[in-house]
Short mmCIF file of C-alpha atoms and ligand atoms in Angstrom, two decimals:
data_model
loop_
_atom_site.label_atom_id
_atom_site.label_comp_id
_atom_site.label_asym_id
_atom_site.label_seq_id
_atom_site.Cartn_x
_atom_site.Cartn_y
_atom_site.Cartn_z
CA MET A 1 -10.30 -6.59 -20.64
CA ALA A 2 -9.10 -8.07 -17.34
CA LYS A 3 -9.70 -4.67 -15.77
CA LEU A 4 -13.25 -4.58 -17.12
CA LYS A 5 -13.96 -7.98 -15.64
CA THR A 6 -12.60 -7.00 -12.24
CA LEU A 7 -14.61 -3.78 -12.17
CA ALA A 8 -17.72 -5.55 -13.44
CA ASN A 9 -17.40 -8.02 -10.57
CA ALA A 10 -17.09 -5.09 -8.17
CA GLY A 11 -20.26 -3.53 -9.60
CA VAL A 12 -18.50 -0.41 -10.92
CA VAL A 13 -19.34 -1.08 -14.57
CA ASN A 14 -21.57 -3.67 -16.19
CA SER A 15 -20.29 -6.29 -18.61
CA ASP A 16 -20.81 -3.81 -21.48
CA GLY A 17 -18.46 -1.32 -19.84
CA PHE A 18 -21.10 1.23 -18.80
CA TYR A 19 -20.69 2.72 -15.33
CA VAL A 20 -23.44 1.56 -12.98
CA VAL A 21 -22.35 3.33 -9.79
CA GLY A 22 -25.36 5.63 -10.21
CA GLY A 23 -27.64 2.82 -9.11
CA ARG A 24 -30.50 3.89 -11.38
CA THR A 25 -31.01 4.59 -15.06
CA ALA A 26 -31.05 8.40 -14.77
CA ILE A 27 -27.69 8.64 -12.98
CA ASP A 28 -26.07 5.90 -15.05
CA PHE A 29 -27.17 7.92 -18.08
CA ALA A 30 -25.54 11.04 -16.61
CA ASN A 31 -22.34 8.99 -16.25
CA SER A 32 -22.52 7.50 -19.75
CA ALA A 33 -20.10 9.90 -21.48
CA THR A 34 -17.28 7.55 -20.60
CA ARG A 35 -17.45 3.84 -21.20
CA MET A 36 -14.78 1.42 -20.13
CA GLY A 37 -13.05 -0.26 -23.04
CA SER A 38 -14.11 2.26 -25.67
CA GLU A 39 -12.74 5.59 -26.83
CA GLY A 40 -14.86 8.70 -27.21
CA ASP A 41 -18.39 9.25 -25.99
CA GLY A 42 -20.05 6.18 -24.48
CA LEU A 43 -23.27 7.16 -26.24
CA ALA A 44 -21.86 8.31 -29.58
CA SER A 45 -24.12 6.28 -31.84
CA MET A 46 -27.58 4.73 -31.72
CA ASP A 47 -25.88 1.34 -31.50
CA ASP A 48 -24.22 2.50 -28.29
CA LEU A 49 -27.59 3.65 -26.99
CA MET A 50 -29.19 0.29 -27.74
CA GLN A 51 -26.37 -1.50 -25.93
CA PHE A 52 -26.78 0.85 -22.99
CA LEU A 53 -30.52 0.20 -22.83
CA LYS A 54 -30.09 -3.55 -23.25
CA SER A 55 -27.49 -3.67 -20.49
CA LEU A 56 -29.90 -1.91 -18.13
CA GLY A 57 -32.82 -4.17 -19.06
CA HIS A 58 -34.80 -1.54 -20.97
CA LEU A 59 -34.55 -3.14 -24.41
CA HIS A 60 -34.90 -6.73 -25.56
CA GLU A 61 -32.88 -8.26 -28.35
CA ASP A 62 -36.00 -8.79 -30.52
CA GLU A 63 -37.06 -5.15 -30.09
CA ALA A 64 -33.58 -4.00 -31.08
CA SER A 65 -33.88 -5.45 -34.59
CA ALA A 66 -36.83 -3.15 -35.34
CA TYR A 67 -34.72 -0.16 -34.31
CA HIS A 68 -31.85 -1.35 -36.51
CA MET A 69 -34.19 -0.73 -39.46
CA TYR A 70 -34.24 2.98 -38.62
CA LEU A 71 -30.46 3.07 -38.81
CA PHE A 72 -30.72 1.99 -42.45
CA GLN A 73 -33.83 3.95 -43.38
CA ALA A 74 -33.23 7.19 -41.52
CA PRO A 75 -29.61 7.48 -40.37
CA ASP A 76 -29.77 11.29 -40.11
CA ARG A 77 -32.84 11.14 -37.92
CA CYS A 78 -31.09 8.61 -35.66
CA GLN A 79 -27.97 10.74 -35.36
CA GLN A 80 -30.10 13.82 -34.66
CA MET A 81 -31.72 11.91 -31.82
CA MET A 82 -28.30 11.06 -30.38
CA THR A 83 -27.28 14.73 -30.53
CA THR A 84 -30.47 15.64 -28.67
CA LEU A 85 -29.80 12.98 -26.06
CA GLN A 86 -26.20 14.13 -25.54
CA ASP A 87 -27.50 17.66 -25.05
CA VAL A 88 -30.05 16.43 -22.50
CA ARG A 89 -27.24 14.60 -20.71
CA ALA A 90 -25.04 17.72 -20.53
CA ARG A 91 -27.91 19.80 -19.14
CA PHE A 92 -28.92 17.08 -16.70
CA ARG A 93 -25.31 16.88 -15.46
CA ASP A 94 -25.41 20.64 -14.83
CA CYS A 95 -28.55 20.09 -12.74
CA LEU A 96 -26.85 17.29 -10.80
CA LYS A 97 -23.86 19.53 -10.09
CA GLN A 98 -26.21 22.25 -8.85
CA ALA A 99 -28.03 19.75 -6.62
CA ALA A 100 -24.76 18.28 -5.28
CA ASP A 101 -23.53 21.78 -4.42
CA GLY A 102 -26.81 22.66 -2.72
CA TRP A 103 -27.95 25.16 -5.35
CA PRO A 104 -31.41 25.31 -6.90
CA MET A 105 -31.59 23.45 -10.19
CA ASP A 106 -32.05 25.03 -13.60
CA MET A 107 -35.81 25.34 -14.16
CA GLY A 108 -35.25 25.64 -17.91
CA PHE A 109 -34.17 22.02 -17.98
CA MET A 110 -37.46 20.91 -16.36
CA THR A 111 -39.37 22.84 -19.03
CA SER A 112 -37.44 21.20 -21.89
CA LEU A 113 -37.82 17.81 -20.26
CA ASN A 114 -41.58 18.30 -20.02
CA GLU A 115 -41.74 19.28 -23.68
CA MET A 116 -39.90 16.12 -24.65
CA LEU A 117 -42.03 13.92 -22.40
CA ALA A 118 -45.17 15.42 -23.97
CA SER A 119 -44.16 13.93 -27.33
CA PHE A 120 -44.52 10.35 -26.06
CA HIS A 121 -47.93 8.73 -26.12
CA THR A 122 -48.42 5.53 -24.17
CA ARG A 123 -51.05 2.88 -23.58
CA LEU A 124 -51.37 0.20 -20.93
CA GLU A 125 -51.53 -3.50 -21.72
CA LEU A 126 -52.07 -6.55 -19.57
CA VAL A 127 -49.42 -9.10 -20.53
CA PRO A 128 -48.52 -12.57 -19.21
CA SER A 129 -45.52 -12.69 -16.90
CA ASP A 130 -43.96 -15.26 -14.57
CA GLY A 131 -46.92 -17.11 -13.10
CA GLY A 132 -49.43 -14.34 -13.74
CA TYR A 133 -49.92 -11.05 -15.47
CA GLU A 134 -48.39 -7.63 -15.33
CA VAL A 135 -49.48 -4.25 -16.62
CA LYS A 136 -46.99 -2.84 -19.11
CA THR A 137 -46.69 0.72 -20.40
CA LEU A 138 -46.26 0.61 -24.17
CA LEU A 139 -45.47 3.43 -26.54
CA VAL A 140 -48.04 4.16 -29.24
CA GLU A 141 -45.93 5.56 -32.09
CA ASP A 142 -42.84 4.07 -33.70
CA GLY A 143 -39.57 5.86 -34.31
CA PRO A 144 -35.98 5.86 -33.11
CA GLU A 145 -36.85 8.60 -30.60
CA GLN A 146 -38.76 5.99 -28.59
CA LEU A 147 -35.37 4.78 -27.35
CA MET A 148 -35.08 7.94 -25.28
CA TYR A 149 -38.28 7.21 -23.36
CA PRO A 150 -36.97 4.96 -20.53
CA ILE A 151 -34.14 7.42 -19.91
CA LEU A 152 -36.23 10.60 -19.91
CA LYS A 153 -38.86 8.91 -17.76
CA ASP A 154 -36.30 7.96 -15.11
CA VAL A 155 -34.70 11.41 -15.23
CA ALA A 156 -38.13 12.90 -14.48
CA GLU A 157 -38.81 10.34 -11.74
CA PHE A 158 -35.39 10.98 -10.24
CA LEU A 159 -36.00 14.75 -10.19
CA ALA A 160 -39.30 14.12 -8.38
CA SER A 161 -37.66 11.84 -5.80
CA ASP A 162 -35.92 12.43 -2.48
CA GLN A 163 -32.69 11.19 -4.10
CA VAL A 164 -32.07 14.67 -5.54
CA GLU A 165 -30.70 15.97 -2.25
CA LYS A 166 -28.48 12.88 -1.93
CA VAL A 167 -26.76 13.18 -5.29
CA ARG A 168 -22.99 13.69 -5.13
CA GLN A 169 -20.07 13.90 -7.54
CA CYS A 170 -17.06 11.70 -6.83
CA ALA A 171 -14.48 13.51 -4.67
CA ALA A 172 -11.55 12.37 -6.85
CA ASP A 173 -10.14 15.22 -8.95
CA ASP A 174 -9.99 13.19 -12.12
CA CYS A 175 -13.40 11.51 -11.77
CA GLU A 176 -16.64 13.03 -13.02
CA LEU A 177 -19.03 10.30 -11.92
CA PHE A 178 -22.22 11.02 -10.01
CA PHE A 179 -23.81 8.72 -7.46
CA VAL A 180 -26.68 8.80 -4.98
CA ASN A 181 -25.38 8.86 -1.43
CA GLN A 182 -27.46 6.20 0.29
CA SER A 183 -24.84 5.36 2.94
CA ARG A 184 -26.27 5.26 6.44
CA ASN A 185 -23.89 7.85 7.85
CA GLY A 186 -24.18 9.97 4.69
CA ARG A 187 -20.40 10.19 4.35
CA ARG A 188 -19.81 8.38 1.08
CA ARG A 189 -17.36 10.47 -1.00
CA TRP A 190 -16.32 8.20 -3.84
CA CYS A 191 -18.11 6.78 -6.84
CA SER A 192 -16.77 3.42 -5.72
CA MET A 193 -14.39 2.10 -3.06
CA SER A 194 -12.97 -0.33 -5.65
CA THR A 195 -11.59 2.53 -7.74
CA CYS A 196 -11.39 6.13 -6.50
CA GLY A 197 -11.91 5.29 -2.82
CA ASN A 198 -9.05 2.82 -2.81
CA ARG A 199 -6.78 5.14 -4.74
CA ALA A 200 -7.42 7.91 -2.22
CA LYS A 201 -6.69 5.55 0.67
CA VAL A 202 -3.41 4.46 -0.90
CA ASN A 203 -2.42 8.08 -1.61
CA ALA A 204 -3.21 9.10 1.96
CA TYR A 205 -1.15 6.17 3.22
CA LEU A 206 1.83 7.11 1.04
CA LYS A 207 1.60 10.71 2.21
CA ARG A 208 1.61 9.66 5.85
CA LYS A 209 4.60 7.41 5.19
CA GLU A 210 6.45 10.22 3.43
CA SER A 211 5.99 12.65 6.30
CA ALA A 212 6.77 10.03 8.96
ZN1 ZN B 1 -14.69 8.30 -8.83
#
């Protein structure tokens, strides 16, 4: 737990243990297979997904209770949705690898993503906000699948952005995390200096000392 706190302070994970080195929902989703402080897949269950969305500000506590109903009423449907989402994540990670290596991305993934996005119907609503109003995009239908919307939307927006050519996978052998290289000199190699970057520096130092 002490480790989680340290890494949360360094901005590597959030207080729920999800990696946030991606800097945006789409990339944090790609990195969500591992979660600090928990075994197995970080998004194994719909509860995990709700925690993930809450921790990224996509789901409010009062909205979550409505989704909890689905877990009781339609557990199979919820688990099916999680399987779909894990499959999307695996295919999206393949695309990120292709982009990081300078290859064209799998067009089949874009087609599937478009098919999924087509199943969401939205409406706009003017709602009060701090000192004024804001226009919110609301989903029309109900269902556990609605939880996928903020993720799929950001994956699509990411793929349409200039961040695609800046996506990288951490240079550490034992680290699978992706990040968007926004460093000014474009030389960032590690998911985070607090973890892999530091470890590499220490290893390089020990090597130099050994050969000296
Ligand atoms: Zn790393």
